[in-house]
Every structure is written in C-alpha cells, then in structure tokens.
Coordinates of C-alpha atoms and ligand atoms in Angstrom, one line a residue:
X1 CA -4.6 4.2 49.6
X2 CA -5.3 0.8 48.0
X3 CA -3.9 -0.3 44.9
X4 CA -5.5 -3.2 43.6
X5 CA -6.8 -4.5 40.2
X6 CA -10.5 -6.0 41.1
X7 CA -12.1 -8.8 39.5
X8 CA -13.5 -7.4 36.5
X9 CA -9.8 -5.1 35.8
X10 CA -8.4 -8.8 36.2
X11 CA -10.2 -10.6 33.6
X12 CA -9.8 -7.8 31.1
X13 CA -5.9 -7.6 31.3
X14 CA -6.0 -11.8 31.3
X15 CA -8.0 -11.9 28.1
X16 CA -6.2 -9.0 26.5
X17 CA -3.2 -10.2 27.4
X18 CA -4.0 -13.4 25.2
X19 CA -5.1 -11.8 21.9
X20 CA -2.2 -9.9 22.1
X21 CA -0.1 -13.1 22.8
X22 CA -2.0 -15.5 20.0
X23 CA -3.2 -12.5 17.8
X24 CA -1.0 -9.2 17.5
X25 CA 2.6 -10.8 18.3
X26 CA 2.5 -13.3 15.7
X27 CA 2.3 -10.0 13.5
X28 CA 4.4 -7.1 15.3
X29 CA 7.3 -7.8 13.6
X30 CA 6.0 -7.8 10.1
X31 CA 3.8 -4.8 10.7
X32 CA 7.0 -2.7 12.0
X33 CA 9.0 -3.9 8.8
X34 CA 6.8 -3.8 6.4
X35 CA 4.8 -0.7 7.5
X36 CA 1.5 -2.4 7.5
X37 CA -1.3 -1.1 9.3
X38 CA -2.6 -4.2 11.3
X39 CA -6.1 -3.9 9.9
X40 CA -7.6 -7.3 11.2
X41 CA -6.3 -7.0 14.3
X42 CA -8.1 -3.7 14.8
X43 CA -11.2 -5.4 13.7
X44 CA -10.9 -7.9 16.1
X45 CA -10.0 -5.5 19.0
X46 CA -13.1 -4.1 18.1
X47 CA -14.8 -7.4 18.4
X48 CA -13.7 -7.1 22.3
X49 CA -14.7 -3.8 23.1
X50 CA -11.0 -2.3 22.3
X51 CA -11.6 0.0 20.7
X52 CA -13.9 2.2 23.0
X53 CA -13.2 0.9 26.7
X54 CA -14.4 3.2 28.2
X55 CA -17.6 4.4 26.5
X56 CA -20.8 3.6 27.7
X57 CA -22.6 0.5 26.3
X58 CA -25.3 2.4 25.1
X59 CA -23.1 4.3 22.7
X60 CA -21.2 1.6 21.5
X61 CA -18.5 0.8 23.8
X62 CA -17.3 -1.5 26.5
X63 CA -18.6 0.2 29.6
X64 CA -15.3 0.0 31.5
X65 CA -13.9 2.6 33.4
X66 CA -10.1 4.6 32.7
X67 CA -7.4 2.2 34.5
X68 CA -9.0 -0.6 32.3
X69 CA -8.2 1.6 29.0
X70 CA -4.9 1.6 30.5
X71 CA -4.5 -1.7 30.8
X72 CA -5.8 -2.6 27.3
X73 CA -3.2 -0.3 25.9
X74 CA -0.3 -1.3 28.1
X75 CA -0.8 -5.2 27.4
X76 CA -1.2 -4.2 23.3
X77 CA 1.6 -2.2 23.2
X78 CA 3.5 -4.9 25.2
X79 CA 4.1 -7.0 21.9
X80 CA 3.2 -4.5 19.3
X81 CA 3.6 -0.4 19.9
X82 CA 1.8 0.3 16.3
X83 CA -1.2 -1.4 17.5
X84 CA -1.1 0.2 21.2
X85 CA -1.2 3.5 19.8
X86 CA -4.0 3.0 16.9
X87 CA -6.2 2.0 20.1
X88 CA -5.0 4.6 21.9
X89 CA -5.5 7.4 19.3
X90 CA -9.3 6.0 18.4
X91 CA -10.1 5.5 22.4
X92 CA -8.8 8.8 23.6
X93 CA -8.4 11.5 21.2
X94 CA -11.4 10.5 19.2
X95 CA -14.3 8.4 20.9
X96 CA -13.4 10.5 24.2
X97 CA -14.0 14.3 22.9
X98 CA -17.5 12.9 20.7
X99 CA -18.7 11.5 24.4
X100 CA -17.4 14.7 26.3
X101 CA -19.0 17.2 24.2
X102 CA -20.7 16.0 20.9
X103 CA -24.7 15.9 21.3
X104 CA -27.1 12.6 20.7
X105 CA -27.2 12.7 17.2
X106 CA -23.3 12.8 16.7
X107 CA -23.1 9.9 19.2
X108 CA -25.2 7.7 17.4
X109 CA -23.7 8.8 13.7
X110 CA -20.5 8.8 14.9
X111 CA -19.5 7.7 18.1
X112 CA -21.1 4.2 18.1
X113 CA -19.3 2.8 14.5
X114 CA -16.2 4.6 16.3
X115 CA -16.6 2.5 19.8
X116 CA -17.9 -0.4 18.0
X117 CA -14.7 -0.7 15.5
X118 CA -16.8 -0.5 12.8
X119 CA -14.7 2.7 12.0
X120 CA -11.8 4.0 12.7
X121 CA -11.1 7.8 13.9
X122 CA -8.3 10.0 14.3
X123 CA -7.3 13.5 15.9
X124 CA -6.0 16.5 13.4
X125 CA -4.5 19.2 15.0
X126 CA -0.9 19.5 14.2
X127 CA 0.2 21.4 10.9
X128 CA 3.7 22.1 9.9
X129 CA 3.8 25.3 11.7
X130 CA 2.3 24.7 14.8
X131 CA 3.3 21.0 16.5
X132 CA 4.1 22.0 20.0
X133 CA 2.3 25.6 19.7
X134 CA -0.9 24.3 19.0
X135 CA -2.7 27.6 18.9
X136 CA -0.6 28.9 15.7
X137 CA -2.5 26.3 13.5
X138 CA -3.8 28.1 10.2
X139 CA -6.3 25.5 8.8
X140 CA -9.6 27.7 8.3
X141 CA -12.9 27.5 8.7
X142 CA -15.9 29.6 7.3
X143 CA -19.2 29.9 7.8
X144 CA -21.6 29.6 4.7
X145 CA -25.1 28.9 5.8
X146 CA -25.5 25.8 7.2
X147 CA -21.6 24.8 6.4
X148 CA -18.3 25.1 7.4
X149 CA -15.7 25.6 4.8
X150 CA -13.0 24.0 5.1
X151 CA -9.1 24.7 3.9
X152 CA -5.9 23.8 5.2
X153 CA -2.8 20.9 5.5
X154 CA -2.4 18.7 8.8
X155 CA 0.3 16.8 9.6
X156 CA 2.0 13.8 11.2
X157 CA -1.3 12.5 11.7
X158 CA -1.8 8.7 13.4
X159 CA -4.1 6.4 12.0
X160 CA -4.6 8.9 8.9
X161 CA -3.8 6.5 6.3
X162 CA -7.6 4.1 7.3
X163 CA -9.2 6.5 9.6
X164 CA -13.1 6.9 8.4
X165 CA -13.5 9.8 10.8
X166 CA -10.9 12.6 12.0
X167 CA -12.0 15.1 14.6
X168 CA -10.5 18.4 12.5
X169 CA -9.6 21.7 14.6
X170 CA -9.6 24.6 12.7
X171 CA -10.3 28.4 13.3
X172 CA -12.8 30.1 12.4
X173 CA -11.1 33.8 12.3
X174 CA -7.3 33.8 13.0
X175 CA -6.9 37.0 14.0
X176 CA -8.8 35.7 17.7
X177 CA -6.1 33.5 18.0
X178 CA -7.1 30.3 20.1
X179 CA -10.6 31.1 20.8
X180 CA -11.4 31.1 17.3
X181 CA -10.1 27.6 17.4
X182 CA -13.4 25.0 16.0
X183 CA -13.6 21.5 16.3
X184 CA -15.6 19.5 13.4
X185 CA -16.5 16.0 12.9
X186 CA -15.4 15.2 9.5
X187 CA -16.0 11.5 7.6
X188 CA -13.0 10.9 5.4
X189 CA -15.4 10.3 2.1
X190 CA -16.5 14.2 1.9
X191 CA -15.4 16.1 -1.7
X192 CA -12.3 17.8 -0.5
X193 CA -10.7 15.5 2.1
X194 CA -7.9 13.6 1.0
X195 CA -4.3 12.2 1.8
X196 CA -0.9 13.5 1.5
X197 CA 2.5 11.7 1.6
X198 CA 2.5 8.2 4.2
X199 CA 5.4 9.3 6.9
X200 CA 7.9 6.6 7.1
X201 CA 9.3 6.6 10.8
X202 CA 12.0 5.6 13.2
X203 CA 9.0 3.3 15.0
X204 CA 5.5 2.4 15.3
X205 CA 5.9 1.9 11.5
X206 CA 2.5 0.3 11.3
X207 CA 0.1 3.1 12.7
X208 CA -0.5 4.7 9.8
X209 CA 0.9 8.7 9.5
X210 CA 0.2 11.1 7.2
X211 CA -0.7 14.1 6.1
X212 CA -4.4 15.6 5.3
X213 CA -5.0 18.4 2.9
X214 CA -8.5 19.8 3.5
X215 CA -9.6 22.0 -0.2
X216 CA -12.8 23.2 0.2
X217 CA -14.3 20.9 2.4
X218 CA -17.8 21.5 3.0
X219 CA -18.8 20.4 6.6
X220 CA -22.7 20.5 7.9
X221 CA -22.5 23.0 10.7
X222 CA -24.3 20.0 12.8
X223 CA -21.1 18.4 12.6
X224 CA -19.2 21.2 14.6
X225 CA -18.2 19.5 17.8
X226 CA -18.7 22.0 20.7
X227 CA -19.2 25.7 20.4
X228 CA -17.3 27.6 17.8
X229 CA -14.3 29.0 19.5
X230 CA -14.3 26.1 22.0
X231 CA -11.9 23.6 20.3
X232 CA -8.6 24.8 21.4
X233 CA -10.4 23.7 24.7
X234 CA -11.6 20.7 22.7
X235 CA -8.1 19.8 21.8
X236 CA -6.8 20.6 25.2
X237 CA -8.4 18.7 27.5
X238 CA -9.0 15.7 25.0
X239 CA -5.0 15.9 24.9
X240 CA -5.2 15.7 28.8
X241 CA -6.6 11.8 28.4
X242 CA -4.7 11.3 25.3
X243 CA -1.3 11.4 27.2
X244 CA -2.8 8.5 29.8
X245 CA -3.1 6.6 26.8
X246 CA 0.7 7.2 25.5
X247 CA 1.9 6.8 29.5
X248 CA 0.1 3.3 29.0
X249 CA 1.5 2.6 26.0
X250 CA 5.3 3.7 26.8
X251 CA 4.5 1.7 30.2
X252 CA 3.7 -1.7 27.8
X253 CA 6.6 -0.9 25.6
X254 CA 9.3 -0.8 28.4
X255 CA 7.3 -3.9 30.1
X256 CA 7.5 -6.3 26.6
X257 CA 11.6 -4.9 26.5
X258 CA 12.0 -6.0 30.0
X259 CA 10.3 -9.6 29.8
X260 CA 12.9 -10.0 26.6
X261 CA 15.5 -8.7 28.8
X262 CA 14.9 -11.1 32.2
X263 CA 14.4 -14.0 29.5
X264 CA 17.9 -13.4 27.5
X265 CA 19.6 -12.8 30.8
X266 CA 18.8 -16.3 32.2
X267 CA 19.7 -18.0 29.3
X268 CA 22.5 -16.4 27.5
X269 CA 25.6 -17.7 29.3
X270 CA 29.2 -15.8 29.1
X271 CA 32.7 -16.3 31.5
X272 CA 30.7 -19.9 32.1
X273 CA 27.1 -18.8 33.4
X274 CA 24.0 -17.3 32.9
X275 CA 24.5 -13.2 32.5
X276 CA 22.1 -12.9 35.2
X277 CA 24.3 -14.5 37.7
X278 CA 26.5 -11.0 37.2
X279 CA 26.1 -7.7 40.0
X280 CA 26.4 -5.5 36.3
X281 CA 23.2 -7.4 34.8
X282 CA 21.1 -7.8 38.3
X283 CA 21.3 -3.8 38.6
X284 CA 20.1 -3.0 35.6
X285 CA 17.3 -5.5 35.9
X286 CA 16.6 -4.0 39.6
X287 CA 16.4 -0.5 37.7
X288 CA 14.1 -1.5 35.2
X289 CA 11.7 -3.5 37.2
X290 CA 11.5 -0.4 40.0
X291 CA 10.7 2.4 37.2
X292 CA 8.7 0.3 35.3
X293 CA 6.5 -0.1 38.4
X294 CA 6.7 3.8 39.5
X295 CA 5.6 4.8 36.0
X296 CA 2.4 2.1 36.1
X297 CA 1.2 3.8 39.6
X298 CA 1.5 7.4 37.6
X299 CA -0.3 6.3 34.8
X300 CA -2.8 4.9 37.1
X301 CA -3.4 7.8 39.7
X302 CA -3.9 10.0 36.6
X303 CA -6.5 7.6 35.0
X304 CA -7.8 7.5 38.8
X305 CA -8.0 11.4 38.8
X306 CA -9.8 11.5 35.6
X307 CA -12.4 8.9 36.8
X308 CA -13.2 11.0 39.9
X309 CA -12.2 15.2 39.3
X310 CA -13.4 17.1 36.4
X311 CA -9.4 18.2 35.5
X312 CA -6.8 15.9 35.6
X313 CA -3.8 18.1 33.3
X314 CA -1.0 17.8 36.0
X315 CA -1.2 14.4 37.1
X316 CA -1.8 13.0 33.1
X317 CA 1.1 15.5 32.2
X318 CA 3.4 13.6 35.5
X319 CA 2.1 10.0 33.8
X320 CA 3.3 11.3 30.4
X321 CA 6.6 12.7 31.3
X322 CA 7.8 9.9 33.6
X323 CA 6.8 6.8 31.6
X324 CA 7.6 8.3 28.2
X325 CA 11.1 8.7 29.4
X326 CA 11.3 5.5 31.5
X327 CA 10.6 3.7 28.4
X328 CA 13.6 5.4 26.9
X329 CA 16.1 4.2 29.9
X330 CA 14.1 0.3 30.3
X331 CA 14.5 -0.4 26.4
X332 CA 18.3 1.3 25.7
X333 CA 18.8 -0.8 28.7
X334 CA 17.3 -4.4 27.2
X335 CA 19.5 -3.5 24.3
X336 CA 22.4 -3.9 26.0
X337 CA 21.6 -6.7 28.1
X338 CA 21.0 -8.3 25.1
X339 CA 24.3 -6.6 23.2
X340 CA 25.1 -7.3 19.8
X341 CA 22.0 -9.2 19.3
X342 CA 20.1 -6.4 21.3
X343 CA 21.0 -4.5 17.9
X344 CA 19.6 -6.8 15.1
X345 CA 16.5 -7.4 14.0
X346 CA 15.6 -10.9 14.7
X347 CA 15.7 -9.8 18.5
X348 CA 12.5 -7.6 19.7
X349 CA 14.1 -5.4 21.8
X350 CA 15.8 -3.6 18.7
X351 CA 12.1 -2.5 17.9
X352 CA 10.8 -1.6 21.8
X353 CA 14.0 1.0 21.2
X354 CA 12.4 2.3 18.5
X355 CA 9.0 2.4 19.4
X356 CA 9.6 3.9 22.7
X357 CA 11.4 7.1 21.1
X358 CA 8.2 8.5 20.1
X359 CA 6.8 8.8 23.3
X360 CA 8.6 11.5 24.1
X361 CA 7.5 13.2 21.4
X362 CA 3.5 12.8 20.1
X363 CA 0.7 13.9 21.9
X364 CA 3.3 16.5 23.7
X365 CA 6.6 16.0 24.0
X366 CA 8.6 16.1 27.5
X367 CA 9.7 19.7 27.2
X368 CA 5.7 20.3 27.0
X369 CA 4.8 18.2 29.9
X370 CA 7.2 20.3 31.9
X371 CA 5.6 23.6 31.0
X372 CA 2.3 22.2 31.5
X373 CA 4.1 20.4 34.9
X374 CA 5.4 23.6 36.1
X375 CA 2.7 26.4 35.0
X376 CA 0.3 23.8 37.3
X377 CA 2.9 24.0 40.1
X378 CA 3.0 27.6 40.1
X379 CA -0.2 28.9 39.2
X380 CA -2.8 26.8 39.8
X381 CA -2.0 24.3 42.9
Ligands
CAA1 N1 -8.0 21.6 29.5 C1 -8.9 22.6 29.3 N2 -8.5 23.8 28.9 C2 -7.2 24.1 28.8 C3 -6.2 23.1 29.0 C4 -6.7 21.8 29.4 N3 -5.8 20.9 29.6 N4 -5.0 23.7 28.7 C5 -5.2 24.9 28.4 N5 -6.6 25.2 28.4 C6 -7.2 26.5 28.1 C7 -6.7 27.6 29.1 O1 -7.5 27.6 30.3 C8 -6.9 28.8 28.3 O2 -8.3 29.2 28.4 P1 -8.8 30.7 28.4 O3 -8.5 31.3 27.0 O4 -10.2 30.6 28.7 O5 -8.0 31.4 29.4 C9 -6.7 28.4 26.9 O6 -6.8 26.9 26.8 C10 -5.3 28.7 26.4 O7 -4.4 28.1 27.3 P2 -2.8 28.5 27.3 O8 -2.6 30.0 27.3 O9 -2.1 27.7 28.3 O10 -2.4 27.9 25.8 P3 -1.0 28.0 25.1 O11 -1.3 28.4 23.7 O12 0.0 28.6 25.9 O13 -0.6 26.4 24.9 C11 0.3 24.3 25.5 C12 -0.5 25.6 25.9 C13 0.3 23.4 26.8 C14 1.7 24.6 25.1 C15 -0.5 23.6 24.4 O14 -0.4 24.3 23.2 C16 0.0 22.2 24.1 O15 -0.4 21.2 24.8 N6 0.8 22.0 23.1 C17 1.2 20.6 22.7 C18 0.3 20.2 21.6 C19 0.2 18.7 21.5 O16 0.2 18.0 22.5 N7 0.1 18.2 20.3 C20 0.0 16.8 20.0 C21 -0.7 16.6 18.7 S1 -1.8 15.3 18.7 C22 -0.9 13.9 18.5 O17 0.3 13.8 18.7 C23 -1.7 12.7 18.3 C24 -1.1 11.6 17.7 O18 -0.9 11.5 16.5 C25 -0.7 10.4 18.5

C-alpha cells in the first residue's frame, strides 16, 4: 500500500494550514472564552471551498475527494476545535446526506448555498430521550396533503444557534419504530422552528449548541429527504462519514497540543536544561508522536474506504474510536509537559484538553463505536 499525499492534497493542506495560521488562531482563544461563534471565519472558509470539500463543483462545492475533507478539518481544528467541528458538521452530516440522497431540485435549493457557505446547515437527531439510542427519538411527523407536520424538541445540536438549514429526523408513526424514522430538509425561517436554551460546555464553546423545538412546523412534502421510513438509514450512514470528520478533528486537536508540547519542552529549562533533554519528557513525546500518526492512517483508510466501497461503518467507527481517545491521552499528556502553566489559560494546551473531551462523546460516543466495532466483527465480516 502507498501512503502518500499527491500534489493537489498537498497544496490544499499548505493553504489551509495558513488561514488557519493568519485567520482562525488569531481568534481561537476568544471564541472558546467568550463563546462566539466564529462567523467570518466561516464565511471565509466558505470562500475556499471549506465548507463543501468534497461536493461536486457543479453543486456548489470544492470537487475534492474524502482524505482532503480530512485534512481541512485536521489543520482547522489544529488551532481552533470550535471551528473544526462547524466544518465538519456542515461538510458531513449536512452537505453529505443532501448529495447522497436528495434529488436535483433540493441540490440546487439547498445543497449549493450549503457547499458554497452562503448558508450554514446542521444535523437534528438527538432529543433528550434518545442520544445514543437513536431510534427512541419521538419528534413527529404527519402527513397533511402536500405537508409534513412537524412537532417535537432536539437537542445538543451543533451549529444550531446560526444554522439556515437543519436536516430534521423525525417519524412518521412511532409505533414502527425506526422504519418510520423521516428525514426533512427544513430552512430555519419556517413558522414553527425556533431556538431553545444556548448549551454552555466544557469545550468547543464557539460551535454553537442548542436546542430546537419544532410546534407545528409545516414542511412541503418535496422537502422530505429520501423515502419516508428511510431516515434512520439516512441518519445512519450519514453518521458513518460524520465520525471521519470528528476522527479528523480529534486527529488536529491532539496535533495543535503536541506542537505546543515539543515547543514548551525545548525551551522551558528546569535542574539547568531544557525539559526535553529528560528520558520522562522524550517518552511522552515518543508516545504522542507514534499515536498521533496511527490515528491519522485510521482516519485516512476509512476516508479511503468511503471513496472506493459503498459501506464504510467499521473502518469510520475504528477512525472514531482510536483518534477520539488518542486525543484524550496526547492532550492530558501536553498538560503536564507543560505543568502548572499546562493548567491556565494563557497556555493553549489547557483548551486542546477541553476540546478533545468531546470527541469521545458527539457523533457516537466510544462505548457506541465498540458496539458498532464488534456487531461488524461478529456478524457481518
Ligand atoms: N448505514 C446504513 N444502514 C444502517 C447503518 C449504517 N451505518 N447502521 C444501521 N443501519 C440500518 C440497519 O441495517 C438496520 O436496517 P434494517 O431495518 O433494514 O434491518 C437499521 O438501520 C437498524 O439498525 P440497528 O438495529 O443496528 O439499529 P439500533 O437501533 O440497534 O442502533 C446504533 C444502532 C449503532 C446504536 C445507532 O443507534 C447509533 O449509531 N447510535 C448513536 C447515535 C449517534 O451517533 N448520535 C450522534 C448524534 S449527531 C451529533 O452528535 C452531531 C453533532 O452535533 C456533532
């Protein structure tokens, strides 16, 4: 197997590498404190192509191919896990599921603005009684001519404070369980959409969470995305390239704590030299470097997987699992290279710590991957 970035993969992580560098760093730290969502950043990601990598051109989008939405996310989320995960939410969970099974017209109302950045999207499925157990959700849909009808509560959704469009699963009789499961295209301006309380959080503090309350809301059936019945598969396999896009992102997190780490450890000097002249500091840097590496080939055989066979679950879940927790052992371990200062503010690694946390937790969490791991393993290798 060959492992190599080409030309064009190349360029891209080069260029994003320096608008995250002279745009979205300047600004991480501000966004995290202050809980802004970085809105002129996202604009100008969308300038690039950021904000739909990997859609065709002719539908708004950059053209490129998975490992290069990787390495958008990875170099955003590098300096600034709020912004990583906005891409990643409007590239994978949104712009992915309109290409994968919306129809022409939905494309051109809602996928191209999406791509484009012109609009921002974002993904409702989880309600406050069914996170991991998707399937349980309640949120109701019903027929009435040529609507839906809308009612129901989501929560703990990302980018829900600015998104313009959420993709909106709901069923359309409970008592099928997931096969009555719908998926909708709703814009955020429609009579009966509307916010509920802004989540403040341990990290990504700028992404923008919060709850939707859906009374009422009158949908055209033409925005029904798939079949009715379909979207638990909807959600399911849009999920699948959703947790490449966290891997990615939990990849660039751990990457911008380790870069801090290798820096602080050259300079700060203790006992009379430099930190990294000690056997204690050189192992953990050893450790950090080899994961870090290990979870970037995951995270790229499972974008490579999804680029060339139709299901990609098990090797997306393994890119998920590993990276996610990686990110937890490379950051906690930046923090103490960097000790007490490791644990204020005015030192970054303090907020990789807390970014990384929650990518063991959104878009599946770790005991999720496992099952998902394991019932491949058993049942369908
Ligand atoms: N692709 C396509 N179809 C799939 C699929 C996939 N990856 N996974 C399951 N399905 C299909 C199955 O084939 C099955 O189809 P049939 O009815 O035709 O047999 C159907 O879906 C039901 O499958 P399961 O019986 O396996 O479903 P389950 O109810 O046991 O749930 C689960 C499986 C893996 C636990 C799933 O519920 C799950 O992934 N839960 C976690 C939910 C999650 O990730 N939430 C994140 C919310 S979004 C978010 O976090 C975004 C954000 O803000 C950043």
């Amino acid at each position: 197997m060959y492992i190599q970035l080409n030309d064009e993969q190349k360029m891209l992580r080069d260029e994003v590498r320096r608008f995250a560098d002279e745009v979205v760093k300047p600004i991480a730290k501000e966004t995290d404190e202050k809980g802004i969502f970085p809105t002129d950043v996202i604009r100008q990601a969308g300038e690039m192509g950021l904000t739909g990598v990997a859609v065709p051109e002719e539908w708004g989008g950059a053209g490129m191919d998975v490992i290069s939405y990787c390495i958008v996310v990875e170099e955003i989320s590098r300096v600034c896990g709020s912004t990583g995960v906005i891409l990643s939410v409007n590239n994978s969970l949104v712009c992915d599921p309109i290409m994968k099974f919306g129809n022409d017209e939905q494309k051109e109302l809602f996928l191209k603005p999406l791509a484009a950045g012109e609009k921002l999207g974002c993904f409702a499925l989880t309600e406050p009684g069914a996170g991991s157990d998707a399937a349980a959700l309640r949120t109701t849909a019903r027929r009435d001519g040529d609507d839906y009808v809308l009612n129901g509560n989501k929560v703990f959704i990302t980018n829900g404070t600015h998104a313009d469009v959420a993709i909106v699963f709901a069923s359309v009789d409970l008592a099928l369980g997931h096969k009555g499961i719908t998926a909708f295209l709703v814009p955020a301006e429609i009579d009966g959409y509307s916010h509920g309380i802004h989540e403040y959080k341990l990290g990504v503090n700028g992404s923008g969470t919060t709850e939707l309350a859906f009374e009422d809301m009158r949908i055209p059936a033409a925005f029904r995305l798939g079949e009715e019945g379909e979207g638990f598969k909807v959600a399911m396999s849009t999920l699948d390239g959703g947790r490449i896009g966290i891997a990615s992102q939990a990849v660039g997190i751990a990457q911008g704590a380790f870069e801090e780490a290798v820096q602080y450890a050259k300079e700060r000097e203790q006992f009379g030299k430099p930190i990294s002249s000690f056997q204690a500091i050189q192992h953990y840097l050893a450790d950090m470097s080899t994961e870090l590496d290990a979870a970037r080939l995951l995270t790229w055989k499972a974008a490579w997987t999804k680029m060339n066979r139709k299901r990609f679950t098990l090797e997306a879940a393994q890119a998920k699992l590993y990276s996610s927790e990686m990110a937890q052992r490379v950051t906690n371990l930046a923090v103490q290279i960097h000790g007490g200062y490791g644990y204020i503010r005015e030192y970054n690694v303090e907020r990789y710590f807390r970014d990384a946390r929650i990518t063991e937790i959104y878009e599946g969490t770790s005991e999720i991957q496992k099952m998902v791991i394991a019932n491949w393993v058993l049942n369908q290798g």
